[in-house]
CSV table of C-alpha atoms in Angstrom, one decimal:
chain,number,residue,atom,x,y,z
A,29,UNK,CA,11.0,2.2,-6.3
A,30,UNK,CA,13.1,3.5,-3.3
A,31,UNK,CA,12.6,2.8,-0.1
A,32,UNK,CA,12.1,6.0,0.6
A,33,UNK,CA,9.0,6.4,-1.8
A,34,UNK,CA,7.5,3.3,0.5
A,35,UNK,CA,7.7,4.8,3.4
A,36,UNK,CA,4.8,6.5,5.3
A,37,UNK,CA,5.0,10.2,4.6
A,38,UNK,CA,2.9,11.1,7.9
A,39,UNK,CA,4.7,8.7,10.4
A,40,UNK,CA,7.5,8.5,8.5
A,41,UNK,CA,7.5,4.6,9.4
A,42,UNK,CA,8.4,2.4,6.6
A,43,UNK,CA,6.7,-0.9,5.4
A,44,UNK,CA,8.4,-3.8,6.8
A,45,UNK,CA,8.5,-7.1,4.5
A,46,UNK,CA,5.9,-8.7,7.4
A,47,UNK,CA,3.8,-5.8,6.6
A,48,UNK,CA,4.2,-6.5,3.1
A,49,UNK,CA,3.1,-9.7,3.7
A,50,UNK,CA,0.1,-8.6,5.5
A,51,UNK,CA,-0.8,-6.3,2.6
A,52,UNK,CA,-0.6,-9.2,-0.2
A,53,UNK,CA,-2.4,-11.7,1.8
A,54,UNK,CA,-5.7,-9.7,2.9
A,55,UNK,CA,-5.7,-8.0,-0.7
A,56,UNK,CA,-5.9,-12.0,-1.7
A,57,UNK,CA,-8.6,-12.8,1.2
A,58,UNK,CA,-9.9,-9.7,3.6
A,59,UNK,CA,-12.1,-12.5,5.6
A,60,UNK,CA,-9.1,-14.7,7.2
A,61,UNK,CA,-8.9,-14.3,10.6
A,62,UNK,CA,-6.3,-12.3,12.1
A,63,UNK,CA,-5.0,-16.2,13.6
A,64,UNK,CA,-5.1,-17.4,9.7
A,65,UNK,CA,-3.4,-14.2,8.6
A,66,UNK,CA,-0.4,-14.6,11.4
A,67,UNK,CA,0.3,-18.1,10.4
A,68,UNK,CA,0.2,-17.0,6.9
A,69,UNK,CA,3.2,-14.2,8.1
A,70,UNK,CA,5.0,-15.8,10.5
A,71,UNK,CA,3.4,-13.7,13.5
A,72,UNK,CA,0.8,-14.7,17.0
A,73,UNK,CA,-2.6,-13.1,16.8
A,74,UNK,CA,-1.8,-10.2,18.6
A,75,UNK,CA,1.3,-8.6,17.2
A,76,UNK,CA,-0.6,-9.6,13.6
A,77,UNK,CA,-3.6,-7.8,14.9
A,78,UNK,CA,-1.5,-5.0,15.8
A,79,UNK,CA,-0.1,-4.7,12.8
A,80,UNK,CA,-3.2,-4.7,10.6
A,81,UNK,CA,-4.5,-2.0,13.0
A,82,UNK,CA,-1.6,0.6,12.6
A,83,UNK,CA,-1.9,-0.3,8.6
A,84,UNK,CA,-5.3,0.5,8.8
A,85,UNK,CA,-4.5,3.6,11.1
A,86,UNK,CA,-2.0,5.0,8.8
A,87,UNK,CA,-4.5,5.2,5.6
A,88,UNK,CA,-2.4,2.1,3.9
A,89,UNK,CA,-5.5,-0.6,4.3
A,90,UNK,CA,-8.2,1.9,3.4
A,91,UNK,CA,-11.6,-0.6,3.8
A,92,UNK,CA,-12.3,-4.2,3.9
A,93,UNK,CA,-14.8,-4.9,0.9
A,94,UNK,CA,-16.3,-8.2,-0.5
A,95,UNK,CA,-16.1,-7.8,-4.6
A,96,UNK,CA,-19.3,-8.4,-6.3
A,97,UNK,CA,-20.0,-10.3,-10.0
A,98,UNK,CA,-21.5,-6.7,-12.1
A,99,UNK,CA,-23.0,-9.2,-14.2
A,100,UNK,CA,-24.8,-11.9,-11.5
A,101,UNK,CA,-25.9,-8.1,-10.2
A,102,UNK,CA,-27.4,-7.2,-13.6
A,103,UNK,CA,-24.9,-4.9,-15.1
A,104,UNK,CA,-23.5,-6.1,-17.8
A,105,UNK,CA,-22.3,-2.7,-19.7
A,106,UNK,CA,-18.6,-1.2,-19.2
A,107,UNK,CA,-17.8,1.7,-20.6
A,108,UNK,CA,-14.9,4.0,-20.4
A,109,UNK,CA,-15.9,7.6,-21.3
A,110,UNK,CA,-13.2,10.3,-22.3
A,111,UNK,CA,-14.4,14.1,-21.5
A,112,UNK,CA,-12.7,17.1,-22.7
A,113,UNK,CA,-13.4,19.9,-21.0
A,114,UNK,CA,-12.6,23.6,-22.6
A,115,UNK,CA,-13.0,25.5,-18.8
A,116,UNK,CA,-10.0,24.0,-16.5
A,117,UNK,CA,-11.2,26.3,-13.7
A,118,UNK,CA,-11.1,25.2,-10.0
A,119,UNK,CA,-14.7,26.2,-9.4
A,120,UNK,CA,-15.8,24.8,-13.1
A,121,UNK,CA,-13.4,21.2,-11.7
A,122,UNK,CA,-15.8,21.1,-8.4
A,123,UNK,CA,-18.8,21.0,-9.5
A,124,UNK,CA,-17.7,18.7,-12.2
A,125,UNK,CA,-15.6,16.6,-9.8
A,126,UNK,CA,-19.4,16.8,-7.7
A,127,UNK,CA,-21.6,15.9,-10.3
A,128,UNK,CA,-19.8,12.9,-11.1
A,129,UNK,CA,-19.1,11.9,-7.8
A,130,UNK,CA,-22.8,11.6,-7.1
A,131,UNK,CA,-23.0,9.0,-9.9
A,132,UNK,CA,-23.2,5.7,-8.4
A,133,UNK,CA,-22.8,4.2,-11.7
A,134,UNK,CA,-19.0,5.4,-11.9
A,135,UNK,CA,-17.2,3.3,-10.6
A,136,UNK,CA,-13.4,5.2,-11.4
A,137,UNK,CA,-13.0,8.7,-12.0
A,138,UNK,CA,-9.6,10.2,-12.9
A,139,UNK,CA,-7.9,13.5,-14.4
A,140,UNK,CA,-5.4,12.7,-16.3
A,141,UNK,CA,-2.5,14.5,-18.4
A,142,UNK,CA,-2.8,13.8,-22.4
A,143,UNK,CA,-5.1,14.0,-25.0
A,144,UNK,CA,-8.1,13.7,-23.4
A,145,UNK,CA,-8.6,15.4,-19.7
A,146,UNK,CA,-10.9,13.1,-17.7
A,147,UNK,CA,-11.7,9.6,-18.0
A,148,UNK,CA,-14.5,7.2,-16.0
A,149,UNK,CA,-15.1,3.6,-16.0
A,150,UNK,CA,-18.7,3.2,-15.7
A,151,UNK,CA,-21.1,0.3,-15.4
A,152,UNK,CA,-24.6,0.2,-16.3
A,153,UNK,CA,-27.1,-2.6,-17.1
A,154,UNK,CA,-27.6,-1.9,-20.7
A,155,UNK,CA,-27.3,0.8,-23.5
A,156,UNK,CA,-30.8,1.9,-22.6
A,157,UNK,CA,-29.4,3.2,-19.2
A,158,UNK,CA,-25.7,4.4,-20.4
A,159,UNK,CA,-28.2,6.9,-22.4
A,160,UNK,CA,-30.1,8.0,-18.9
A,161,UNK,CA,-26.6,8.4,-17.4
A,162,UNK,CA,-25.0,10.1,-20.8
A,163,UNK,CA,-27.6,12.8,-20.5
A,164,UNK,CA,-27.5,13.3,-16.7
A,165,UNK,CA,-23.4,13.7,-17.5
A,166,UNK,CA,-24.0,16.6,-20.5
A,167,UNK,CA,-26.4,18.6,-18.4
A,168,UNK,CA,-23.6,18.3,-15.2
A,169,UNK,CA,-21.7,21.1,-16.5
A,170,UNK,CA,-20.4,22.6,-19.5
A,171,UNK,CA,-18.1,19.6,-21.7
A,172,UNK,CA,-16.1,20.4,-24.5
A,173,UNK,CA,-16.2,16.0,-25.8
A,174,UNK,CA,-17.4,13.2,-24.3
A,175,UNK,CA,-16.3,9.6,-26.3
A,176,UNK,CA,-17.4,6.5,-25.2
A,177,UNK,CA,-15.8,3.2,-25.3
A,178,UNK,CA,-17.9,0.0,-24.7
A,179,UNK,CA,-16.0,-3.1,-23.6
A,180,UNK,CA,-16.8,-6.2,-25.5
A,181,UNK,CA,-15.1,-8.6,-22.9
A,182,UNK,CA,-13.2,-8.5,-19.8
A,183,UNK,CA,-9.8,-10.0,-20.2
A,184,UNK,CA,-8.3,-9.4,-16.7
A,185,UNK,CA,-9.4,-7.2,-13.7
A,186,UNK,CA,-7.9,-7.6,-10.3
A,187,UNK,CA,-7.9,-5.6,-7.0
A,188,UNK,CA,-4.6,-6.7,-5.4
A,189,UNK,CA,-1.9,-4.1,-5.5
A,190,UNK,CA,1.9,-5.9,-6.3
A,191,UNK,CA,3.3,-4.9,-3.2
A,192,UNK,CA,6.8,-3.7,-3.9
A,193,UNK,CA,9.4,-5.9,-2.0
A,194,UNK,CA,11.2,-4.2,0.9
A,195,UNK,CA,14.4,-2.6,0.0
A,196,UNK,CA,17.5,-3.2,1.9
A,197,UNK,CA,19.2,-0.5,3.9
């Protein structure tokens, strides 16, 4: 990756490696204090604080979450469902794009180039209620196919990004 993909394409300021630093360690715990996150980088409270402000300013550091168990919350069921659509309209796309974005139980939602044209990782308590939500998604709008994938274990699943190291001028 060049440097000049990581920089900032509104402020055109780049990521510094202490910003990188920044990034990794709140992606590894969001609840350290801004005094625990400057020893961590080598910085004093403020110019951390600073810092994690303009990140968040610049749309890099987008929320501040706590990541939940799905299964200590009762749902148990991934699934990954395909949908091929035969209308690639904009106006067919938004209320599509709508629909599904009212669905609290998807969780990802992306269009994507190959065989199939959208795809969605859901997660639902059981196959009982992957049945309600299968019905609510064929009455959205108009599908062409709709395959479903049920996930049998969870191997890996993380939410830190690798932030890229800083590239030298």
């Amino acid at each position: 990756m060049t440097d000049a993909a990581l920089q900032l394409a509104e402020t055109g300021r780049r990521l510094d490696a202490i910003d990188r630093k920044i990034l990794t360690v709140l992606q590894e715990d969001a609840s350290l204090s801004v005094a625990e996150i400057g020893d961590r980088v080598g910085l004093s409270s403020t110019p951390c604080w600073k810092r994690i402000q303009r990140l968040e300013a610049d749309g890099v550091i987008l929320k501040r979450v706590a990541l939940v168990d799905q299964n200590k919350i009762g749902l148990g069921l991934s699934v990954f469902v395909s949908v091929e659509s035969s209308d690639h309209s904009d106006a067919w796309l938004k209320r599509f794009a709508a629909a599904v974005s009212a669905m609290p139980e998807v969780m990802e939602f992306y269009r994507m180039a190959g065989d199939v044209d959208y795809m969605l990782r859901v997660v639902i308590p059981d196959m009982q209620s992957y049945d309600v939500f299968y019905k609510k998604l064929i009455h959205a709008v108009p599908l062409k196919n709709v395959t479903s994938r049920f996930a049998m274990e969870k191997i890996k699943s993380i939410t830190a990004l690798p932030v890229p190291a800083a590239v030298a001028d």
